[in-house]
Amino acid sequence: MIRTVRPIPILAALVALSTLVRAWAGLRIPTPWIAADEMIYAELGRSLWETGHLHILGQDAPFYSLVHPALVGLPLALFDTELGYDVARVLQALVMSLTAVPVFLWGRRLMSDTWALVAAALTLTIPGLAYSGLLMTETVFLPAVTLAAWAMWRVLLAPTPRTQALLLGAVALAVLTRLQGLVLVPVFVLAVLLYAGATRSWTPLRRTAPALGAIGGLAVIWLALGGFGAYGPAGDANYHLADSLRFIAYHAADAVLLVAVVPACALVQLVAQSHKLDPPLRAYLAVTVALTIGLVAEVGIFASRYVGRLAERDLLGLVPVLFLALALWLDRGGPRTRLSASLIALGTVALVLVLPLGRLVHKAALPDAFTLVPVWELGSYEAVVWGFAAAAALAFALLPRGALVALPVALALVFGATSIEASRFAANESAGLKHAFFAGDPEWVDRTATGDVAYFYDGEPHWNAVWEYVFWNRNLPHVYWLEGTKRVPGPLPQERVAPAADGTLAPDPPPFLLASTAFTFFGARAATIAQTGLVQKGLVLWRVQPPLRLSTVLTGVQGSGDVYGPARMTAYACTAGSFALTLVAKGAPVTVVLQSGANRIEHTLAAEEVWSPSLPAAAADGRCVLDVTPSGLVGSTRFEFVRG
């Protein structure tokens, strides 16, 4: 191996290249995709820089993160939303790529600079770095966990005030980035115990007592002050032992797949030979094994109740330390016996076989597990995953020593291809949301409204559209939620409203209201956009005068205008008027019954016949109701109440 390599310039070039590539890929994602996470961090960040508080729409929110909102919130507060969104993702690409720095600094103390650079370079190829194009805490949590693991190793070897302060700061950084970081407290305790066991001495426990006390005190203070914040229910929930153990096994297998099998095999091989290793390598193994056990157990237990699938992105912190295991093993010449390597290879493949891929691999799981994107796209999940795992395990066990140096190249190609697919998938899915929700212009509300806007949400299944509009439009500080429907999920402040007989919803609304085309209000239409793929046909921006009053509500009609079953229009503040419709039978004769109170019309439409009836409205308690009951599928182009 060449020893004259100049590592620092190469490391800087790797970080710069990764930043450029990941930023380019991230900027191809046109709008936030993972709801409501991305929008929550964006709103918290904007509020932090603009008001000094972690608020959402001006109201208190449970604690999610401080560090990540501070990172992405600064450009969002300084610039308009479009530019701020782009700058935030470039910053994320840089921060996430900086994970290579602690990987290299740690690695060069364990192996040659060349192999330390290999571990750093592999870290930058993984598909998980595609999260740098999304406003997600993974972008900061990955380098924070890597830094904390490196600091643990330094404390085990030399528990000086400086190394212990570094550890305390790194753990605090991880916890303030993501509450999952609390797992680093038991991880460090376990790492100390493992190292003490490996050295067969109580000395590591005595020497690290100040660090153990400090990090334990940090955890106690945190739990006393804020607890689990937004994840409080997860801390208080009851978990079933069988489900927890099953999902721990699933995530152990996923951790193996996350690094393409071989690094996990290398770690096990090093552990098997740990009695031959010097203290720095034993300390590294203690930290890596403890981190693996801690993260897999934590994520598996949480996923067993709250995710129900692979929460792979919560395991990303394992990747850099496992790549160090591969580089360390290769730096030592890939030591193994045929028997030990075969047993390790069989064990890893057997672990992967526990995954019920048919239940775990589906489209809804992909935002949490980018490694699965090519698996889902290729289909034949068992053949793809089990075949790849078997091939990687065989390469670990059977490749001649001279050929083992090709493994990092092969892994980089696999990770690079998977990263491309993950980034492409995220960009395509995001583009679909942008087209469906905004008709191409996500800031059209801000461009049209001359004052504050409220979003009127009626339980439409695509609730993420509300978060998207809040993210893109700064003139939208208020959300109304119609009583009797599901509220917008997440910590979005929203006011529950119910119409009175005269349609009154709120006495003092903002001057503009954004609502589905299924609703009309007393006021003037300022703008309308069409939406696609949703239950509703589109959105209307209304200019309203206090009080906010609902005029009509239409239910049972698809956004396309199709009516598959009973439909209803309700008119408020109704004293006289008529209901006017235009219907067409689709493909077969259809009998349609229209009824408002005692007023009733029944008509049979021939196939493709167009019918435009008008039925007098019957008022009751200030409301008029029209019920439409077709015997088959009909389309509609007009559903209107004409006031008398």
XYZ file of C-alpha atoms in Angstrom:
644
model
C 0.000 0.000 0.000
C 1.344 3.450 -0.891
C 2.400 5.328 2.277
C 3.273 8.707 0.742
C -0.337 9.760 0.345
C -1.151 13.335 1.438
C -4.338 12.636 3.368
C -5.620 16.090 4.348
C -5.938 17.518 0.807
C -7.526 14.252 -0.327
C -9.968 14.357 2.599
C -10.856 17.956 1.799
C -11.391 17.043 -1.851
C -13.643 14.129 -0.857
C -15.777 16.378 1.357
C -15.970 19.067 -1.328
C -16.902 16.580 -4.052
C -19.528 14.947 -1.857
C -20.979 18.352 -0.983
C -21.243 19.336 -4.638
C -22.756 16.033 -5.769
C -25.215 15.779 -2.878
C -26.219 19.435 -3.209
C -26.807 19.004 -6.946
C -28.955 15.919 -6.332
C -30.797 17.570 -3.443
C -31.644 20.681 -5.409
C -33.481 18.497 -7.913
C -36.111 17.854 -5.225
C -38.604 20.682 -5.844
C -40.570 20.660 -2.594
C -40.437 19.016 0.854
C -41.457 15.381 0.558
C -41.475 13.774 4.010
C -44.430 15.251 5.874
C -44.724 16.588 8.373
C -41.069 16.243 9.472
C -39.462 18.549 6.924
C -42.028 21.296 7.395
C -41.821 21.068 11.188
C -38.065 21.655 11.201
C -38.415 24.468 8.677
C -41.100 26.241 10.724
C -39.185 25.782 13.970
C -36.027 27.118 12.342
C -37.684 30.172 10.845
C -39.322 30.950 14.165
C -36.061 30.471 16.057
C -34.214 33.053 13.959
C -37.131 35.474 13.621
C -38.481 35.405 17.194
C -35.978 33.502 19.319
C -38.567 30.803 20.060
C -39.198 27.325 18.685
C -42.750 28.034 17.552
C -44.992 26.765 14.760
C -47.330 29.421 13.355
C -46.591 31.552 16.404
C -47.568 28.935 18.981
C -45.517 26.704 21.290
C -44.516 23.300 19.960
C -43.103 20.252 21.753
C -39.337 19.878 21.502
C -38.136 18.157 18.346
C -34.676 19.557 17.741
C -32.622 22.694 18.271
C -29.490 22.194 16.184
C -31.140 21.189 12.914
C -33.794 23.956 12.926
C -30.995 26.427 13.708
C -29.087 25.189 10.650
C -31.918 25.254 8.114
C -33.840 28.110 9.678
C -31.178 30.763 9.121
C -31.353 30.797 5.297
C -35.131 30.386 5.429
C -35.359 33.460 7.653
C -32.825 35.512 5.688
C -34.079 34.864 2.172
C -37.364 34.222 0.399
C -38.624 30.660 0.719
C -37.334 29.385 -2.615
C -33.771 30.679 -2.159
C -33.699 29.850 1.546
C -34.818 26.291 0.807
C -31.981 25.867 -1.699
C -29.327 27.361 0.582
C -30.487 25.182 3.476
C -29.999 22.040 1.422
C -26.529 23.089 0.305
C -25.615 23.606 3.971
C -27.031 20.199 4.781
C -24.960 18.586 2.039
C -21.835 20.157 3.528
C -22.648 19.192 7.122
C -23.515 15.619 6.226
C -20.392 15.268 4.091
C -18.291 16.463 7.035
C -18.987 13.082 8.639
C -15.907 11.935 6.743
C -13.689 14.114 8.954
C -14.151 12.296 12.309
C -14.112 8.990 10.409
C -10.687 9.794 9.005
C -9.309 11.282 12.239
C -10.408 8.194 14.124
C -9.243 5.820 11.428
C -5.740 7.225 11.092
C -5.128 6.362 14.764
C -6.024 2.739 14.065
C -4.629 2.086 10.588
C -2.727 3.642 7.712
C -3.868 6.971 6.306
C -4.802 5.273 3.047
C -7.251 2.888 4.645
C -8.595 5.643 6.881
C -9.341 7.596 3.703
C -11.071 4.526 2.266
C -13.400 4.393 5.282
C -14.095 8.124 4.944
C -14.757 7.816 1.207
C -17.147 4.879 1.670
C -19.081 6.929 4.238
C -19.755 9.523 1.554
C -21.186 7.022 -0.936
C -24.092 5.635 1.080
C -27.676 6.287 -0.066
C -28.471 7.763 3.353
C -26.652 10.922 2.315
C -29.561 11.565 -0.049
C -31.334 12.934 3.044
C -29.209 16.049 2.543
C -31.770 17.036 -0.106
C -34.548 16.799 2.485
C -34.967 19.005 5.553
C -34.327 16.132 7.943
C -32.336 15.796 11.181
C -30.323 12.910 9.718
C -28.164 15.517 8.022
C -26.749 16.654 11.370
C -27.346 13.544 13.461
C -25.051 11.359 11.342
C -21.921 13.489 11.902
C -22.933 14.132 15.534
C -23.187 10.417 16.354
C -19.920 9.704 14.549
C -18.234 12.470 16.525
C -19.671 11.095 19.777
C -18.449 7.566 19.002
C -14.959 8.872 18.260
C -15.032 10.858 21.521
C -16.045 7.714 23.447
C -13.026 5.905 22.011
C -10.719 8.747 23.025
C -12.081 8.750 26.575
C -11.567 4.993 26.902
C -7.916 5.391 25.959
C -7.134 8.696 27.669
C -9.856 10.096 29.966
C -8.376 13.577 30.247
C -10.481 16.676 30.957
C -10.188 17.575 27.274
C -11.427 14.230 25.908
C -14.218 14.053 28.465
C -15.347 17.560 27.580
C -15.331 16.574 23.905
C -17.496 13.557 24.711
C -19.955 15.571 26.771
C -20.222 18.189 24.025
C -20.662 15.585 21.279
C -23.425 13.781 23.180
C -25.162 17.096 23.928
C -24.912 17.997 20.235
C -26.508 14.681 19.249
C -29.325 14.995 21.801
C -30.068 18.599 20.814
C -30.170 17.470 17.203
C -32.423 14.505 17.784
C -33.781 13.004 20.988
C -32.694 9.595 19.734
C -29.228 10.714 20.846
C -30.128 9.867 24.459
C -29.215 6.286 23.570
C -25.571 7.386 23.587
C -25.651 7.445 27.393
C -26.221 3.686 27.839
C -24.010 3.071 24.805
C -21.069 4.708 26.540
C -21.735 2.774 29.753
C -21.801 -0.466 27.767
C -18.640 0.509 25.872
C -16.787 1.052 29.168
C -17.957 -2.325 30.468
C -16.953 -4.099 27.260
C -13.542 -2.465 27.284
C -13.040 -3.358 30.935
C -13.979 -6.936 30.130
C -11.616 -7.038 27.157
C -8.725 -5.787 29.297
C -9.782 -7.913 32.284
C -9.362 -4.930 34.554
C -11.506 -2.539 36.572
C -9.154 0.288 35.642
C -11.299 1.573 32.703
C -14.254 1.943 35.071
C -12.233 3.948 37.580
C -10.570 6.126 34.959
C -13.823 6.940 33.137
C -15.868 7.534 36.300
C -15.913 11.343 35.793
C -17.095 10.938 32.199
C -19.722 8.391 33.250
C -20.940 10.751 35.963
C -21.017 13.751 33.647
C -22.839 12.030 30.818
C -25.265 10.404 33.261
C -25.888 13.773 34.872
C -26.566 15.275 31.459
C -29.202 12.622 30.817
C -30.847 13.133 34.219
C -30.965 16.914 33.798
C -32.385 16.572 30.301
C -35.101 14.157 31.361
C -35.978 16.339 34.331
C -36.257 19.492 32.215
C -37.779 18.292 28.977
C -38.145 14.539 28.976
C -38.767 13.089 25.548
C -40.359 16.259 24.159
C -42.413 15.523 21.075
C -41.693 11.824 21.585
C -43.137 11.719 25.087
C -45.737 9.075 24.146
C -42.929 6.790 22.951
C -41.241 7.053 26.343
C -44.445 6.292 28.231
C -45.806 3.549 25.952
C -46.024 -0.137 26.768
C -44.073 -2.323 24.370
C -44.809 -5.994 23.762
C -41.752 -8.149 24.331
C -42.355 -10.477 21.381
C -42.924 -7.611 18.951
C -39.883 -5.744 20.273
C -37.596 -8.762 19.901
C -38.893 -9.437 16.400
C -38.234 -5.874 15.262
C -34.834 -5.844 16.930
C -33.979 -8.881 14.807
C -35.333 -7.135 11.701
C -33.187 -4.066 12.350
C -30.110 -6.136 13.104
C -30.559 -7.691 9.663
C -31.156 -4.264 8.154
C -27.959 -2.973 9.736
C -26.126 -5.745 7.897
C -27.754 -4.760 4.604
C -27.196 -1.071 5.285
C -23.433 -1.594 4.926
C -23.720 -4.289 2.227
C -22.864 -7.229 4.543
C -19.053 -7.269 4.263
C -18.250 -4.570 6.876
C -20.504 -6.355 9.372
C -18.639 -9.599 8.706
C -15.329 -7.794 9.159
C -16.468 -6.447 12.528
C -17.390 -9.933 13.752
C -14.048 -11.274 12.526
C -12.182 -8.557 14.430
C -14.185 -9.270 17.584
C -13.271 -12.953 17.276
C -9.593 -11.955 17.163
C -9.808 -9.198 19.801
C -7.525 -11.056 22.224
C -4.684 -10.437 19.760
C -5.351 -6.704 19.388
C -3.754 -3.762 21.171
C -5.726 -1.378 23.463
C -6.695 1.197 20.788
C -8.268 -1.535 18.647
C -10.005 -3.108 21.631
C -11.407 0.288 22.589
C -12.646 0.783 19.036
C -14.387 -2.606 19.101
C -15.958 -1.840 22.486
C -17.443 1.407 21.175
C -18.593 -0.099 17.873
C -20.233 -3.153 19.445
C -21.918 -1.000 22.097
C -23.196 1.471 19.506
C -24.509 -1.351 17.332
C -26.333 -3.005 20.210
C -27.714 0.310 21.485
C -28.991 1.670 18.180
C -30.423 -1.635 16.929
C -32.247 -2.243 20.215
C -33.558 1.325 20.483
C -34.732 1.555 16.882
C -36.190 -1.950 16.876
C -38.236 -1.346 20.023
C -39.501 2.016 18.779
C -40.359 0.638 15.339
C -42.285 -2.287 16.820
C -44.972 0.111 18.032
C -44.702 3.350 16.064
C -43.289 2.482 12.634
C -44.232 -1.097 11.773
C -41.523 -1.301 9.109
C -37.770 -0.774 8.772
C -36.705 2.548 10.293
C -33.392 2.345 8.473
C -32.663 6.062 8.581
C -32.490 5.822 12.379
C -29.586 3.365 12.011
C -27.394 5.594 9.835
C -25.084 6.345 12.758
C -23.777 2.767 12.540
C -22.483 3.111 9.002
C -19.243 5.076 9.557
C -18.048 2.901 12.460
C -18.732 -0.273 10.490
C -16.795 1.065 7.514
C -13.913 1.610 9.908
C -14.157 -2.084 10.792
C -13.834 -3.048 7.125
C -10.882 -0.718 6.549
C -9.190 -1.896 9.740
C -9.606 -5.533 8.774
C -8.251 -4.896 5.277
C -5.372 -2.828 6.638
C -4.349 -5.866 8.677
C -4.398 -8.017 5.542
C -7.890 -9.479 5.922
C -6.962 -12.105 8.542
C -9.395 -15.033 8.731
C -9.514 -18.767 8.671
C -11.668 -20.622 6.232
C -13.759 -21.995 9.098
C -14.266 -18.692 10.947
C -15.019 -16.763 7.763
C -17.511 -19.397 6.617
C -19.318 -19.405 9.960
C -19.504 -15.595 10.001
C -20.758 -15.517 6.409
C -23.436 -18.128 7.159
C -24.499 -16.233 10.270
C -24.968 -12.927 8.443
C -26.941 -14.557 5.628
C -29.103 -16.372 8.190
C -29.797 -13.055 9.906
C -30.881 -11.459 6.625
C -33.210 -14.393 6.002
C -35.337 -13.396 9.017
C -36.584 -10.332 7.140
C -40.187 -10.755 5.920
C -39.447 -8.750 2.802
C -42.958 -9.080 1.412
C -44.296 -7.121 4.397
C -41.424 -4.717 4.893
C -40.647 -3.672 1.320
C -43.366 -1.410 -0.073
C -43.573 2.113 -1.397
C -44.636 3.682 1.891
C -41.485 2.268 3.540
C -39.030 3.876 1.128
C -38.765 7.346 2.749
C -37.425 5.587 5.856
C -35.139 3.147 4.026
C -33.401 4.433 0.915
C -31.439 1.183 0.597
C -34.717 -0.511 -0.318
C -35.417 1.757 -3.306
C -33.676 -0.430 -5.931
C -35.066 -3.557 -4.235
C -38.604 -2.213 -4.565
C -38.032 -1.121 -8.150
C -36.539 -4.463 -9.210
C -39.234 -6.570 -7.531
C -38.584 -10.238 -6.631
C -37.521 -8.974 -3.224
C -36.263 -12.267 -1.813
C -34.190 -13.071 -4.883
C -32.596 -9.613 -4.940
C -31.844 -9.238 -1.227
C -30.950 -12.826 -0.385
C -28.935 -13.201 -3.575
C -26.955 -10.036 -2.864
C -26.378 -10.990 0.781
C -25.164 -14.447 -0.220
C -22.805 -13.044 -2.876
C -21.332 -10.490 -0.445
C -20.887 -13.108 2.281
C -19.180 -15.488 -0.147
C -16.840 -12.712 -1.243
C -15.878 -12.118 2.379
C -15.281 -15.803 3.026
C -13.695 -16.994 -0.204
C -11.880 -14.152 -1.979
C -8.096 -14.576 -1.928
C -6.325 -12.086 0.306
C -4.817 -10.326 -2.658
C -8.253 -9.700 -4.116
C -9.830 -8.344 -0.912
C -8.701 -4.810 -1.759
C -11.343 -4.815 -4.495
C -14.135 -5.016 -1.901
C -14.253 -1.282 -1.111
C -14.439 -0.485 -4.817
C -17.305 -2.928 -5.298
C -19.120 -1.530 -2.261
C -18.651 2.044 -3.476
C -20.189 1.114 -6.827
C -23.162 -0.547 -5.124
C -23.702 2.381 -2.775
C -23.243 4.898 -5.572
C -25.839 3.207 -7.755
C -28.258 2.963 -4.833
C -27.685 6.645 -4.004
C -28.541 7.624 -7.562
C -31.774 5.623 -7.409
C -32.686 7.015 -3.977
C -32.131 10.617 -5.085
C -34.030 10.053 -8.324
C -36.930 8.443 -6.464
C -37.156 11.292 -3.942
C -37.028 13.897 -6.731
C -39.776 12.164 -8.730
C -42.055 11.732 -5.735
C -41.543 15.340 -4.693
C -42.221 16.575 -8.222
C -45.483 14.624 -8.193
C -46.543 16.379 -4.994
C -45.665 19.780 -6.397
C -47.757 19.164 -9.504
C -50.687 17.717 -7.568
C -50.832 20.379 -4.852
C -49.716 23.593 -6.525
C -50.272 23.292 -10.270
C -46.609 24.229 -10.604
C -46.431 27.388 -8.446
C -46.116 26.648 -4.708
C -46.061 30.350 -3.746
C -49.190 31.361 -5.649
C -51.075 32.207 -2.458
C -48.446 34.723 -1.355
C -48.385 36.173 -4.867
C -52.166 36.684 -4.843
C -53.213 37.517 -1.285
C -52.622 41.041 0.021
C -53.095 40.018 3.651
C -53.022 37.030 5.987
C -54.598 33.772 4.821
C -56.229 30.906 6.728
C -56.311 27.358 5.349
C -59.701 25.657 5.751
C -59.052 21.910 6.131
C -61.930 19.478 5.776
C -60.204 16.132 6.390
C -59.038 15.647 2.779
C -56.790 12.527 2.818
C -53.795 14.421 1.429
C -53.265 16.352 4.671
C -49.617 16.901 3.760
C -50.834 19.561 1.318
C -51.655 21.789 4.306
C -48.098 21.526 5.595
C -46.764 22.181 2.101
C -48.805 25.392 1.805
C -47.699 26.544 5.253
C -44.062 25.960 4.261
C -44.187 27.839 0.961
C -46.530 30.709 1.819
C -45.561 33.085 4.605
C -48.947 34.823 4.502
C -50.610 31.667 5.812
C -50.425 31.834 9.630
C -53.731 30.177 10.503
C -55.487 26.840 9.913
C -59.162 26.045 10.457
C -60.170 22.429 10.976
C -63.759 21.431 10.207
C -65.436 19.681 13.109
C -66.395 16.079 12.406
C -63.360 15.423 10.197
C -59.800 14.360 11.001
C -57.442 17.170 12.006
C -54.141 17.775 10.234
C -51.622 15.320 11.766
C -48.632 16.736 13.575
C -48.087 19.768 15.821
C -49.717 22.244 13.444
C -51.821 24.761 15.414
C -55.381 24.615 14.115
C -58.718 25.981 15.268
C -61.719 23.680 15.200
C -64.772 25.256 13.592
C -68.363 24.136 12.978
C -70.895 26.010 10.856
C -73.968 27.529 12.492
C -77.292 27.500 10.619
C -76.348 30.730 8.880
C -72.925 29.280 7.972
C -70.891 31.286 10.501
C -67.555 29.606 11.259
C -65.392 32.257 12.911
C -66.161 35.808 14.053
C -62.772 37.378 13.295
C -61.039 35.603 10.388
C -58.023 36.736 8.366
C -58.978 38.670 5.219
C -58.333 35.652 2.965
C -59.321 32.004 3.145
C -57.933 29.026 1.192
C -60.368 26.146 0.803
C -61.338 23.193 -1.346
C -63.612 23.741 -4.339
C -66.120 21.545 -2.503
C -66.914 24.570 -0.318
C -68.176 28.050 -1.145
C -68.186 31.011 1.211
C -69.859 34.388 1.443
C -67.252 36.580 -0.187
C -65.416 36.946 -3.485
C -63.138 34.501 -5.264
C -59.639 35.935 -5.594
C -58.005 32.978 -7.384
C -58.562 29.300 -8.175
C -56.157 26.486 -9.032
C -56.828 22.954 -10.240
C -55.289 20.021 -8.363
C -54.728 16.478 -9.597
C -54.869 13.100 -7.916
C -56.760 14.383 -4.874
C -60.316 13.898 -3.664
C -60.926 17.608 -4.132
C -60.874 19.283 -7.547
C -58.765 22.234 -6.508
C -58.381 25.185 -4.168
C -60.050 28.584 -4.106
C -58.618 31.671 -2.457
C -61.528 33.654 -1.024
C -61.600 37.304 0.008
C -63.878 37.309 3.042
C -65.374 39.842 5.421
C -65.981 39.072 9.111
C -67.591 36.913 10.168
C -66.384 33.969 8.099
C -69.531 32.313 6.723
C -69.875 29.061 4.829
C -72.290 29.174 1.888
C -72.408 25.595 0.511
C -70.781 22.207 1.093
C -70.605 19.427 -1.471
C -69.818 15.834 -0.423
C -69.726 12.529 -2.287
C -68.381 14.046 -5.525
C -64.831 13.249 -6.635
C -62.428 15.913 -7.794
C -63.020 14.693 -11.340
C -66.739 15.346 -10.924
C -67.616 11.634 -10.846
C -70.359 10.465 -8.502
C -70.126 6.814 -7.476
C -72.812 6.810 -4.797
C -74.968 9.166 -2.750
C -73.893 12.817 -2.895
C -75.125 15.824 -0.984
C -75.051 19.613 -1.243
C -75.894 21.664 1.845
C -76.629 25.393 1.574
C -76.436 27.623 4.670
C -78.428 30.798 5.399
C -80.980 29.389 2.972
C -84.447 30.905 2.691
C -85.194 30.360 -1.014
C -83.427 29.200 -4.134
C -82.819 26.163 -6.287
C -80.185 23.522 -6.953
C -78.825 23.419 -10.511
C -76.885 20.430 -11.830
C -75.432 19.056 -15.023
C -75.008 15.273 -15.026
C -73.949 12.685 -17.609
C -74.378 8.907 -17.500
C -71.048 7.146 -17.982
C -71.252 4.040 -20.116
C -74.674 2.673 -19.148
C -78.216 3.835 -18.355
C -78.384 5.315 -14.851
C -81.386 6.294 -12.744
C -80.805 9.416 -10.657
C -83.003 10.625 -7.798
C -82.788 14.276 -6.688
C -84.489 15.223 -3.430
C -84.676 18.387 -1.311
C -87.229 18.059 1.447
C -90.512 17.104 -0.246
C -89.253 18.183 -3.666
C -88.161 15.185 -5.713
C -87.117 14.358 -9.278
C -86.333 10.920 -10.652
C -84.845 10.512 -14.109
C -83.210 7.692 -16.060
C -80.296 8.779 -18.231
C -79.343 6.844 -21.334
C -75.672 6.057 -21.803
C -73.709 9.308 -22.306
C -76.907 11.378 -21.948
C -76.407 14.866 -20.507
C -79.076 16.104 -18.070
C -79.300 19.617 -16.569
C -82.086 19.652 -13.977
C -83.063 22.390 -11.528
C -84.824 21.523 -8.255
C -86.402 24.074 -5.867
C -84.699 24.028 -2.474
C -86.630 23.199 0.674
C -85.420 25.165 3.717
C -85.281 23.709 7.229
C -83.596 25.413 10.225
C -81.810 27.835 7.932
C -80.337 25.111 5.743
C -81.285 23.594 2.406
C -80.125 20.090 1.515
C -80.029 18.326 -1.834
C -79.490 14.555 -1.899
C -78.406 12.926 -5.154
C -78.725 9.137 -5.414
C -77.552 7.512 -8.687
C -77.957 3.825 -9.477
C -74.577 3.818 -11.247
C -71.662 6.013 -12.188
C -72.463 9.519 -13.353
C -70.251 12.482 -14.099
C -71.007 16.078 -13.209
C -69.888 19.438 -14.531
C -72.183 21.614 -12.432
C -73.324 21.317 -8.810
C -74.603 24.714 -7.702
C -77.045 26.396 -5.345
C -78.715 29.457 -6.863
C -80.048 31.736 -4.131
C -83.504 33.192 -4.636
